[in-house]
Coordinates of C-alpha atoms in Angstrom, one line a residue:
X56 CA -57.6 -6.1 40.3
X57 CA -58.0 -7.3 43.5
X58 CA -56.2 -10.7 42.8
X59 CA -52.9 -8.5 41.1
X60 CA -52.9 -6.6 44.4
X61 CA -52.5 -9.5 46.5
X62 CA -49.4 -9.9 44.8
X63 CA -47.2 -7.7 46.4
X64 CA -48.1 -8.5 49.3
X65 CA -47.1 -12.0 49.1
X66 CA -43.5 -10.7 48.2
X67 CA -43.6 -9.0 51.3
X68 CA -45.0 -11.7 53.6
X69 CA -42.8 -14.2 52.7
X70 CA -39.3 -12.9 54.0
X71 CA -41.1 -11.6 56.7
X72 CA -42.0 -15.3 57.4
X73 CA -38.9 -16.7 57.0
X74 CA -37.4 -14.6 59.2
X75 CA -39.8 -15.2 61.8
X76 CA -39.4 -18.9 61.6
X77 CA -35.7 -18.4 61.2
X78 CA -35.7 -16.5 64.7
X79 CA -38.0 -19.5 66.3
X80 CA -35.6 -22.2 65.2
X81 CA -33.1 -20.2 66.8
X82 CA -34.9 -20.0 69.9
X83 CA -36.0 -23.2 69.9
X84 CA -32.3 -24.5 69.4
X85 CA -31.5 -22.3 72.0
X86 CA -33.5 -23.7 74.6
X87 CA -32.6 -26.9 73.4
X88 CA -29.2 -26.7 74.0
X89 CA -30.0 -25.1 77.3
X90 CA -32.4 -27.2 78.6
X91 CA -31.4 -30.4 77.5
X92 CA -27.9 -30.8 75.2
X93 CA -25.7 -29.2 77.8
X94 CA -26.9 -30.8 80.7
X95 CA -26.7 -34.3 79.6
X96 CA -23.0 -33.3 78.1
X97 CA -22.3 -32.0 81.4
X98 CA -23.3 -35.2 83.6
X99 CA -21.7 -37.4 81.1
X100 CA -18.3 -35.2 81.6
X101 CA -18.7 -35.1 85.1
X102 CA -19.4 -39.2 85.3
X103 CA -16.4 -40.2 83.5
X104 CA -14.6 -38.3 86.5
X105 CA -16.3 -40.6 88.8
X106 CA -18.4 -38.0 89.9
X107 CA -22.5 -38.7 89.6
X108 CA -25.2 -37.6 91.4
X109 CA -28.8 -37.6 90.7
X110 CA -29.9 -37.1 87.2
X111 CA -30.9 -34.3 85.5
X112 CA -34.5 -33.9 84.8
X113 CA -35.8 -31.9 82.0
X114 CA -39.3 -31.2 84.3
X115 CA -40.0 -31.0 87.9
X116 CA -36.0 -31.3 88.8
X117 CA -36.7 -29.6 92.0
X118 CA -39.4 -31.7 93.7
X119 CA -37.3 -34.2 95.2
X120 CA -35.6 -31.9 97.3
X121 CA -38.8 -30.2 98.4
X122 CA -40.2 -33.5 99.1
X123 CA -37.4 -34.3 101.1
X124 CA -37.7 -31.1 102.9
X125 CA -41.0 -31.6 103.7
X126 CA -40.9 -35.0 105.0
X127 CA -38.1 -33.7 107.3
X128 CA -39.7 -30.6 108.9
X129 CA -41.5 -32.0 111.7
X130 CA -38.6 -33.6 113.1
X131 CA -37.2 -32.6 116.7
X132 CA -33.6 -33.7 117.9
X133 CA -32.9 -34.7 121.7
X134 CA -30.9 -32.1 123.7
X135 CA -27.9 -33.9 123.2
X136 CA -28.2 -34.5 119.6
X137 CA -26.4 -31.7 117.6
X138 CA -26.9 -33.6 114.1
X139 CA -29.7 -31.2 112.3
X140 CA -28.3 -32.5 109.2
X141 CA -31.3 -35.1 109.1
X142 CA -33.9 -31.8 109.4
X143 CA -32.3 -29.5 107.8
X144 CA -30.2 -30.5 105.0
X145 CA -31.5 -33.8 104.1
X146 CA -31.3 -34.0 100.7
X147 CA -27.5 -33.0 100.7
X148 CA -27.3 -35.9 103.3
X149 CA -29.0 -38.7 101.2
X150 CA -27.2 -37.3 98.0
X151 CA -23.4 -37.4 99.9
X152 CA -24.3 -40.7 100.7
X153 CA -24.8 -42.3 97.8
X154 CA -22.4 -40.7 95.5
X155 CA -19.9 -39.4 97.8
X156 CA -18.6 -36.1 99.2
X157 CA -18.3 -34.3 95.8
X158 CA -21.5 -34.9 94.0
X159 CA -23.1 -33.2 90.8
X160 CA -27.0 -31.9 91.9
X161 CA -29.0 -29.6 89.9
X162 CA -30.8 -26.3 90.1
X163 CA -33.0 -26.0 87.1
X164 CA -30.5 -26.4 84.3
X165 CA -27.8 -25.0 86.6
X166 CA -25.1 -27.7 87.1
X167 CA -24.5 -27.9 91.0
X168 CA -21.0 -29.7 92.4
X169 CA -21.3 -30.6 95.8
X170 CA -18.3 -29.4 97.2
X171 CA -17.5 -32.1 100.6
X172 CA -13.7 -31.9 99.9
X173 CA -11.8 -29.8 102.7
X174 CA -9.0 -29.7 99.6
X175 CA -11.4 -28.4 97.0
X176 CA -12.6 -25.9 99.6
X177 CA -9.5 -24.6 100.3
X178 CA -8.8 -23.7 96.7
X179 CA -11.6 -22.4 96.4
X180 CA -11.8 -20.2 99.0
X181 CA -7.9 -19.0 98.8
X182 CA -9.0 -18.4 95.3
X183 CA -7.0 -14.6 94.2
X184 CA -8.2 -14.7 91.1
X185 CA -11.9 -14.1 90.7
X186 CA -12.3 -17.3 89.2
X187 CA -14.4 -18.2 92.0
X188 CA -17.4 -15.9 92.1
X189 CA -20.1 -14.7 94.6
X190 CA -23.3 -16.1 92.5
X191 CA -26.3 -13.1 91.7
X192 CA -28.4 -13.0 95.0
X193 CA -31.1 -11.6 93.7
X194 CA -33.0 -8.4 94.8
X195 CA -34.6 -10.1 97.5
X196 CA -31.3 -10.4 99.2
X197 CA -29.8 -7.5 97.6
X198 CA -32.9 -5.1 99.4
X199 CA -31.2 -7.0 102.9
X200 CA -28.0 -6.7 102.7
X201 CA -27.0 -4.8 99.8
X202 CA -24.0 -4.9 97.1
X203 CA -21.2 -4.4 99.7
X204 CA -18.4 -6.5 100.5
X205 CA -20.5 -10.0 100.4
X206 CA -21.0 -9.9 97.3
X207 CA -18.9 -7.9 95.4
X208 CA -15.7 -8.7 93.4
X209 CA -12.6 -8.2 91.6
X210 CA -11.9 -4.5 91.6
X211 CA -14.8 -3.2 93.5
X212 CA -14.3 -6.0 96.2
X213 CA -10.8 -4.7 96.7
X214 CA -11.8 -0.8 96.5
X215 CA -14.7 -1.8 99.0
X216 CA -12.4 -3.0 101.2
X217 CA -10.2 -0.9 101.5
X218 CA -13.0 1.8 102.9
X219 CA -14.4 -0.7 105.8
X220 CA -11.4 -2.7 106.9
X221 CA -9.9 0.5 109.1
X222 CA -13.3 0.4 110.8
X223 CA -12.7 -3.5 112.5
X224 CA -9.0 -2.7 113.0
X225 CA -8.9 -4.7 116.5
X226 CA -7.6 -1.3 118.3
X227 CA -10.7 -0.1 116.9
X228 CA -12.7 -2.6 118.1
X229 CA -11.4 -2.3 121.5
X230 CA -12.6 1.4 122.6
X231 CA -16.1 -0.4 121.8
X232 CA -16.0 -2.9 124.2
X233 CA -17.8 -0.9 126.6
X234 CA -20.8 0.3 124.2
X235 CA -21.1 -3.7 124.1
X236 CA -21.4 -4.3 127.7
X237 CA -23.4 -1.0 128.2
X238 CA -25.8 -2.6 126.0
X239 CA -26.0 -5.9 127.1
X240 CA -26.1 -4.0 130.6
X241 CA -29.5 -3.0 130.2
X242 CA -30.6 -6.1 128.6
X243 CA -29.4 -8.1 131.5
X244 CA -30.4 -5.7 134.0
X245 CA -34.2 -6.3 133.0
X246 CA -33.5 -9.8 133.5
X247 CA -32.6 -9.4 137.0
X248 CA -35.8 -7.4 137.7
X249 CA -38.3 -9.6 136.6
X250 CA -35.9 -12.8 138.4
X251 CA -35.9 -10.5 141.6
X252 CA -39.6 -10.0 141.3
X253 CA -40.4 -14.1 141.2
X254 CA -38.4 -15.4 143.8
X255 CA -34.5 -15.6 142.4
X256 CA -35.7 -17.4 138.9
X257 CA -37.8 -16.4 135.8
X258 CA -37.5 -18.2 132.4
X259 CA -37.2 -15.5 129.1
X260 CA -37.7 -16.2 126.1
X261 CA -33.6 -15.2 124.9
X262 CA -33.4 -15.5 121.1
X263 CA -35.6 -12.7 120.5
X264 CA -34.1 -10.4 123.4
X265 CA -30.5 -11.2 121.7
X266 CA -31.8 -9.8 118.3
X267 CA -33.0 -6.9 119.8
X268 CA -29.8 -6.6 122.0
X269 CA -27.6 -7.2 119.0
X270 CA -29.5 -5.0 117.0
X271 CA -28.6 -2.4 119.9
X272 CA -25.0 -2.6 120.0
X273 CA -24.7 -2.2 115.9
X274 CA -27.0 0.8 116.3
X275 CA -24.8 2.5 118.5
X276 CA -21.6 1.5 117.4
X277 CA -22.0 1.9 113.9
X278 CA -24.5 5.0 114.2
X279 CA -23.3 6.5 117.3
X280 CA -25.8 9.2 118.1
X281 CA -27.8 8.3 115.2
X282 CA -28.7 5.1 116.8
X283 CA -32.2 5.6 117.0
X284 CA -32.4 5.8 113.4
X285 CA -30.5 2.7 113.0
X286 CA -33.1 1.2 115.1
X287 CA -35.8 1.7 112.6
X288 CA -33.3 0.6 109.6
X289 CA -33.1 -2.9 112.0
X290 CA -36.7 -3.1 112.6
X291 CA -37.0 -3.0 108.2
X292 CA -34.6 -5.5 107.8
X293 CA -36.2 -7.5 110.2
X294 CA -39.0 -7.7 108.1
X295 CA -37.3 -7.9 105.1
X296 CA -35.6 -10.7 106.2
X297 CA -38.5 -12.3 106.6
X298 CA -39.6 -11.6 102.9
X299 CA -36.7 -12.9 101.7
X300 CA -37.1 -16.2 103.2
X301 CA -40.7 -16.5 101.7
X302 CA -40.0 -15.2 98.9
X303 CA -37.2 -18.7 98.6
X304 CA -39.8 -20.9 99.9
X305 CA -42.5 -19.7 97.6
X306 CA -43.4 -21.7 93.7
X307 CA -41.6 -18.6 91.7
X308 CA -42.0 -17.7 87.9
X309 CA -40.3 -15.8 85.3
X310 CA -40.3 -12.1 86.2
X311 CA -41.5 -12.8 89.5
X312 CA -38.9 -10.6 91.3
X313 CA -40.5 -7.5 89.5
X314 CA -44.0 -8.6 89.4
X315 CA -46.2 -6.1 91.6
X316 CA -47.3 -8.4 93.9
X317 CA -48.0 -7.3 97.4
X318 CA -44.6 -8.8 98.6
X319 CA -42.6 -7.0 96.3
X320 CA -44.5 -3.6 97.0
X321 CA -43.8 -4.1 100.7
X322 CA -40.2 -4.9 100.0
X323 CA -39.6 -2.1 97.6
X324 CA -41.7 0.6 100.0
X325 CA -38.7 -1.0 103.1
X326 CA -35.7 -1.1 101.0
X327 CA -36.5 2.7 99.9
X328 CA -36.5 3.4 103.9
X329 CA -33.8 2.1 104.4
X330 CA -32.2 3.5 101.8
X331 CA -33.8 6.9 103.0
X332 CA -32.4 6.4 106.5
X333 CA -29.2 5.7 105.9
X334 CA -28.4 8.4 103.4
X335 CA -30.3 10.9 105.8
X336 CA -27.3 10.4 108.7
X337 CA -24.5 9.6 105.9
X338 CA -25.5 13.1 104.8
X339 CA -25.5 14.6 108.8
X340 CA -22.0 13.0 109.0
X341 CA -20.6 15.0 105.9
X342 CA -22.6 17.9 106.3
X343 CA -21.5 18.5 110.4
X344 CA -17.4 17.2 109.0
X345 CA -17.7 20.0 106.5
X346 CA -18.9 22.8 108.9
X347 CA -15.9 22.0 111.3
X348 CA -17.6 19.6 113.3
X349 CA -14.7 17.8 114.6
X350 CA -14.7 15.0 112.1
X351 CA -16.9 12.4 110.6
X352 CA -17.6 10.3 114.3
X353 CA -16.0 7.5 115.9
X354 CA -18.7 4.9 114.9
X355 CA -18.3 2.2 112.3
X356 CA -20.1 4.6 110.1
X357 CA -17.4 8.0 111.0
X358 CA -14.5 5.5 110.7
X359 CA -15.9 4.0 107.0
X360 CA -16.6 7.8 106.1
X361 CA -12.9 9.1 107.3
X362 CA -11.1 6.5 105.0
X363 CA -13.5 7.0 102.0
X364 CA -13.0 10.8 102.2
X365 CA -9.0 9.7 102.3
X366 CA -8.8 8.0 99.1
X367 CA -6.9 5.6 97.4
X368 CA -3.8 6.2 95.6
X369 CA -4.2 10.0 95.7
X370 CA -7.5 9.5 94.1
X371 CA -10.7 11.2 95.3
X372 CA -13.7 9.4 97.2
X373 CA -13.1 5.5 96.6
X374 CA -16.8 4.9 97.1
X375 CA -20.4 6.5 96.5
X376 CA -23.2 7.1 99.0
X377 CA -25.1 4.3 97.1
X378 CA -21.7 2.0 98.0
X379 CA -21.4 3.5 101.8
X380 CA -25.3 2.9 102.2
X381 CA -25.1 -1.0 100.8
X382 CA -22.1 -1.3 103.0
X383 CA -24.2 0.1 106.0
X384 CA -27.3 -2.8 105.2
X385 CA -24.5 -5.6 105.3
X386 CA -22.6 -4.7 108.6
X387 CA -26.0 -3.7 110.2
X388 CA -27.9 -7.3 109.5
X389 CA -24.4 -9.2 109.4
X390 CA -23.7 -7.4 112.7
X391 CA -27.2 -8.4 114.6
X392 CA -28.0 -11.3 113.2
X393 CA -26.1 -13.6 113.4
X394 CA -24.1 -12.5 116.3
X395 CA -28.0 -13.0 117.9
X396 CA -28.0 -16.5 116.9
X397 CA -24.3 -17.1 118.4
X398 CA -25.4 -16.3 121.3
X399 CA -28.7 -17.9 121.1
X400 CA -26.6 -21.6 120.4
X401 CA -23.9 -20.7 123.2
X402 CA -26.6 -20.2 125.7
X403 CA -28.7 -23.4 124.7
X404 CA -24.9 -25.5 124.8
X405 CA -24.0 -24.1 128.1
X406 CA -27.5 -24.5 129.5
X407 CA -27.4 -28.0 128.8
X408 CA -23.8 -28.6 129.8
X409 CA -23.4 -27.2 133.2
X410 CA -19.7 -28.0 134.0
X411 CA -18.7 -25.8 131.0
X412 CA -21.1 -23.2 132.4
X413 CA -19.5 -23.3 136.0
X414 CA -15.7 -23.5 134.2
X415 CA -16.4 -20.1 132.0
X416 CA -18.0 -18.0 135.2
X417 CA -14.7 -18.9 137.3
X418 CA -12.9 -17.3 134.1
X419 CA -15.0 -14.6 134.0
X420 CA -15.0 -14.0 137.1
X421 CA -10.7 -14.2 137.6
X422 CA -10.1 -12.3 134.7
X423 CA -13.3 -9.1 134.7
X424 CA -14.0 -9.3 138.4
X425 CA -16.9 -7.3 138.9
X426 CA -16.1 -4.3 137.4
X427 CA -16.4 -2.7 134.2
X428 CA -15.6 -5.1 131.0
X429 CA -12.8 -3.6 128.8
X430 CA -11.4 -5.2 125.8
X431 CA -8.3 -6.3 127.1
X432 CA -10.3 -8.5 130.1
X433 CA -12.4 -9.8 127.0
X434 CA -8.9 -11.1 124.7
X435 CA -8.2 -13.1 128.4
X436 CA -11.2 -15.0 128.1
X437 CA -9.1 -18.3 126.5
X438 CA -11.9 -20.8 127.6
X439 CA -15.4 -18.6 126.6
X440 CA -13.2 -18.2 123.4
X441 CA -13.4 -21.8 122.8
X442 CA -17.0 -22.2 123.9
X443 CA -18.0 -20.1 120.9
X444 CA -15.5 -21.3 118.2
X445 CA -17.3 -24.6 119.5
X446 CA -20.6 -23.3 118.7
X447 CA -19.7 -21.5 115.7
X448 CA -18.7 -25.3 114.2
X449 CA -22.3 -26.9 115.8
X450 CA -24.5 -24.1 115.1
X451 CA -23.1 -21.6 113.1
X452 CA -25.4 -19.5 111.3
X453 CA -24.4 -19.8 107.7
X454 CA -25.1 -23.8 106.5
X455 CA -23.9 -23.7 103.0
X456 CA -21.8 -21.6 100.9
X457 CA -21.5 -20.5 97.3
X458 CA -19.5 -19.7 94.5
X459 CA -20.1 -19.8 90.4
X460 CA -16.8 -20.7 88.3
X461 CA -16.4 -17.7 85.9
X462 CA -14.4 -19.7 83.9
X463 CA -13.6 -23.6 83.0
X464 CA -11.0 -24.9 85.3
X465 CA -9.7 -27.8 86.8
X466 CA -10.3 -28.2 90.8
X467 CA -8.1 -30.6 92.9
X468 CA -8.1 -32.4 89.2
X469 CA -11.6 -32.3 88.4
X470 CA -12.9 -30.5 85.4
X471 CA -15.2 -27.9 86.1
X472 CA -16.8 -26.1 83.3
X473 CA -17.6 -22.1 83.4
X474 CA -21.4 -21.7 85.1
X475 CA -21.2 -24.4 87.4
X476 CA -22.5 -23.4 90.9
X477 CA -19.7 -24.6 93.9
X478 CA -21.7 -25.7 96.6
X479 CA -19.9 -26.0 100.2
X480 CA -22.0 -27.7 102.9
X481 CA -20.3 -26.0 105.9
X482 CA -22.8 -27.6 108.4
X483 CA -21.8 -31.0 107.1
X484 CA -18.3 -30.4 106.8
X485 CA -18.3 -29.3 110.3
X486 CA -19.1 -32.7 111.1
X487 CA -16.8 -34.4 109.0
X488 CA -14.8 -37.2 111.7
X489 CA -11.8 -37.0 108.8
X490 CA -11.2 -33.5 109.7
X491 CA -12.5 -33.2 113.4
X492 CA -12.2 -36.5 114.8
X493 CA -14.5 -39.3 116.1
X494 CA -16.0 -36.8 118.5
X495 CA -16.8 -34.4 115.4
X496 CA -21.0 -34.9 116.5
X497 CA -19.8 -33.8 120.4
X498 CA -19.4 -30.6 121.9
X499 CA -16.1 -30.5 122.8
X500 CA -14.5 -26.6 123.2
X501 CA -11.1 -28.1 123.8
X502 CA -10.8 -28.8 120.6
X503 CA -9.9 -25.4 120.3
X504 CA -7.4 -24.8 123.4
X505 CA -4.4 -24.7 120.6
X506 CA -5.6 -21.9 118.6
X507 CA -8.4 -22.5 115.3
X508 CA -5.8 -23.5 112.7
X509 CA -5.1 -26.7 114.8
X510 CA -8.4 -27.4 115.9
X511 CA -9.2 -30.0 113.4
X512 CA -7.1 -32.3 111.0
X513 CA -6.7 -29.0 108.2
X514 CA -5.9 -25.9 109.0
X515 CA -9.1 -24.3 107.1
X516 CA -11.5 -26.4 108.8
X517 CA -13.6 -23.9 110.8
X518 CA -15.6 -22.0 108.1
X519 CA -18.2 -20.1 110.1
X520 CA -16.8 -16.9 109.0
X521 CA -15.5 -18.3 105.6
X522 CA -11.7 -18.4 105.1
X523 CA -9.2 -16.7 102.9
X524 CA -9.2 -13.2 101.6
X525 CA -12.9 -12.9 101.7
X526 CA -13.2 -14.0 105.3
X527 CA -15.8 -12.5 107.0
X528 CA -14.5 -8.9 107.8
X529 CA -16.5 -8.6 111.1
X530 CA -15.4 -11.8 112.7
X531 CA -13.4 -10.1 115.5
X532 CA -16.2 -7.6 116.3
X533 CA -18.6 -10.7 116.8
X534 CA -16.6 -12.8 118.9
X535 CA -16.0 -9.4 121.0
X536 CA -19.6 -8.9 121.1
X537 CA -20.6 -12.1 121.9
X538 CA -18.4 -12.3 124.9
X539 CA -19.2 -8.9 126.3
X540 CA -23.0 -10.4 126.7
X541 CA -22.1 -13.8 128.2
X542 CA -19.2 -12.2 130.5
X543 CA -22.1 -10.1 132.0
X544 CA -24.7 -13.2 131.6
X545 CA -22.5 -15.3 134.0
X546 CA -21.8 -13.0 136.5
X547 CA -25.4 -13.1 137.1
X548 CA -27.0 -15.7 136.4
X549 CA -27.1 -19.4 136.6
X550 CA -29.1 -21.2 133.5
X551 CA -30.8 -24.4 131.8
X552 CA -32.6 -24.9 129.1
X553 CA -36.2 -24.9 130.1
X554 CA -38.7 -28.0 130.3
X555 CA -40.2 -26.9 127.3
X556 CA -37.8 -26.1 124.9
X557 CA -38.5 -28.2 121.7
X558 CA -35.0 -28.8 119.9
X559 CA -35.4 -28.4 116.2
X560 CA -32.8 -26.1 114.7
X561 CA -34.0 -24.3 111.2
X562 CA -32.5 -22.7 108.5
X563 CA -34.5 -19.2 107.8
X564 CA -31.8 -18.0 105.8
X565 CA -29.5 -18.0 109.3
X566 CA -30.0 -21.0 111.3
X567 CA -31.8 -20.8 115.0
X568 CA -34.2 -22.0 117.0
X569 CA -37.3 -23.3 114.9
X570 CA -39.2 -22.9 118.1
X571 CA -37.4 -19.8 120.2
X572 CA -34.7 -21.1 123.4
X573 CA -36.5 -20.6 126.8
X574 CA -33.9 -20.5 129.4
X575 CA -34.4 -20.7 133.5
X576 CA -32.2 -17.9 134.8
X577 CA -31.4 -17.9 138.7
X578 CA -30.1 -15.3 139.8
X579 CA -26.7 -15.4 141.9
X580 CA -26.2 -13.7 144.7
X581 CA -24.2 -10.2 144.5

């Protein structure tokens, strides 16, 4: 009886079996393909286009470039050296020079191509058709800055932009000029305490008072009277910035971004206050516009709100409060941060080149006076202009940039299958002598005395804010920003780089100071 029994179950077992080891064949095909078929297929395709790189490896692919890395992070430049390349991109350096400009690397089984071609970059970049993609940046990066206009696309690029661009119209932008140099004011005005206090000269610590000062000027001009709030939203992001960049650095494993580790707790317990915040004074805004309160504000955040409320193509709301409170994370750690670390690079460059410090306070000084900074006096400023377009190229806070072909294509006649990640090493293309000239290592603003588009040998070459229809929308309100502070700065003081200042530039997500910028300020007579 027993043995008859067993029967059945046999019948049973056996499709169950097969179907089992019918779905691990397909897995293991899968991964087959994946991890070793496509890769191979994909170097070969790529190396009979003349372009190689180094090879794939089925395990521990990614060592080499930590190794590198590593080796490289002790390093310190002289004052005069602006080359970080060495420190901070070294494998891209080693890899360029042994293959060329455009290179195949890898990420994992991700095929990476190199992208040191000003051509390619402008097709990419002027790309209208979405074949170009923003790659998935993960929820580390998504708790910073949110799914705004960085990294959407297609449709909901477009329908995002049309909600934030009347908010950096320049006329815009112009009646804020003053909240700018109000802000930078008070900054400043500390500065000529503690200078007073020691004599006429006191070294500060500036790339940490800039992030604060930065963070200040987006509080009140995108939050207006909410800008204590957005205070707290900077302090989060502050923090979560810093998460982010460990959580990069860190050995990561499947399902690690929604393991409860203690990072991940502390990021999701920040990106829910920030979230919190933000929707608290969106919903202050609508509620106060809906009683009659005059309107939604004249901040970034009233201006956004006015031409959401407006439509599109006499349709209702063109965005959500989740879309207006992603937009708010971008422009608030877009707006401080890296406009911090412009100003933190033009102060070491001027510090260490006096006669370009001297040149820019005699502009300052003929075309603000002493009086109140407006906009208009700011758009005079030709020569600080070129200062900072000269330190966006050196130091600009973005090293590399990314896109993911949606689809297979051919670029500048190479054959670029769908997947492949488009790496553009701005930092190194910024040095490139066959754009910028034989002086492409030196700082050298009058590069720039004909206007950006003629500054170099192609017309695309600056790409500190990006280029082409996904330029960086805030541009204008940064180099307005940044020369509000030093128009004040000059008036003031005198500066140098202090005796201690250890030159080694780093990339935590935005490149600065590895080791903060001390500056000697002496202060000038009234």
């Amino acid at each position: 009886m027993p043995a008859e029994s067993s029967f059945p179950m046999l019948g049973v077992g056996a499709p169950v079996a097969a179907a089992l080891a019918a779905v691990a064949a397909a897995w293991l095909w899968a991964a087959l393909v994946r991890r070793v078929l496509r890769p191979y297929a994909v170097a070969r395709a790529f190396a009979r286009q003349g372009i190689r790189g180094p090879p794939y490896r089925l395990v521990g692919g990614g060592n080499e470039t930590k190794e590198m890395l590593a080796a490289t992070s002790g390093d310190t430049l002289e004052r005069s050296s602006h080359d970080f390349i060495p420190r901070v991109m070294p494998h891209y350096q080693a890899w360029t020079k042994l293959y060329g400009k455009v290179c195949l690397t890898w990420g994992g089984t991700m095929p990476m191509l190199c992208v040191g071609s000003y051509d390619m970059v402008k097709r990419i970049l002027s790309d209208r058709s979405g074949l170009f993609r923003k790659p998935d940046p993960g929820p580390a990066i998504l708790a910073l800055l949110g799914m705004g206009l960085v990294f959407t696309d297609g449709e909901d690029w477009k329908r995002h932009r049309r909600v934030v661009h009347p908010a950096f119209a320049m006329d815009k932008l112009k009646t804020m000029a003053s909240t700018m140099a109000a802000c930078a004011a008070e900054v400043i005005g500390r500065w000529e305490s503690l200078a007073a206090a020691a004599a006429g000269q006191v070294t500060v610590e500036v790339g940490e008072q800039f992030g604060e000062l930065t963070a200040d000027v987006i509080a009140h001009t995108a939050f207006g009277s909410s800008y204590r709030q957005g205070k707290e939203v900077f302090l989060a992001q502050r923090e979560l910035q810093g998460l982010a960049f460990a959580f990069f650095s860190s050995r990561r494993f499947p399902g690690s971004n929604w393991a409860p580790t203690e990072s991940n707790l502390r990021r999701w317990r920040l990106e829910r206050k920030v979230r919190d915040t933000l929707l608290g004074i969106i919903h202050e805004r609508l509620a106060a516009a809906a009683a009659g309160g005059g309107g939604y504000g004249g901040d970034l955040l009233g201006l956004m709100l006015e031409a959401n409320a407006a439509g599109g193509d006499g349709k209702a709301a063109v965005m959500s409060m989740d879309e207006i409170v992603d937009e708010c994370k971008t422009f608030f750690f877009a707006g401080h941060d890296t406009t911090s670390h412009l100003l933190t690079w033009a102060m070491f460059l001027l510090g260490t080149h006096p006669d370009w410090q001297r040149r820019l306070r005699e502009e300052v000084l003929r075309e603000c006076g002493g009086g109140a900074i407006t906009g208009d006096a700011l758009s005079k400023l030709k020569l600080t202009t070129m200062v900072l377009y000269e330190t966006l190229r050196l130091y600009g806070a973005v090293t590399l940039l990314a896109r993911r072909a949606a689809a297979d294509t051919e670029l500048c006649g190479v054959r670029v299958p769908r997947g492949t990640m488009l790496m553009i090493p701005i930092a190194m293309l910024h040095r490139d002598e066959d754009a910028w000239g034989a002086d492409a290592g030196e700082f050298n603003p009058l590069r720039f005395k004909d206007g950006v588009g003629r500054a170099a040998a192609h017309p695309m070459a600056l790409l500190a804010f990006a280029a082409g229809p996904r330029s960086c929308i805030g541009q204008d309100f940064a180099m307005m920003e940044a020369k509000a502070a030093l128009a004040l700065i000059l008036r003031r003081f005198e500066f140098e780089v202090a005796p201690e200042y250890v030159h080694a530039p780093a990339d935590f997500l935005t490149l600065q100071p590895m080791h903060g910028l001390p500056i000697v300020l002496k202060l000038l007579d009234p």
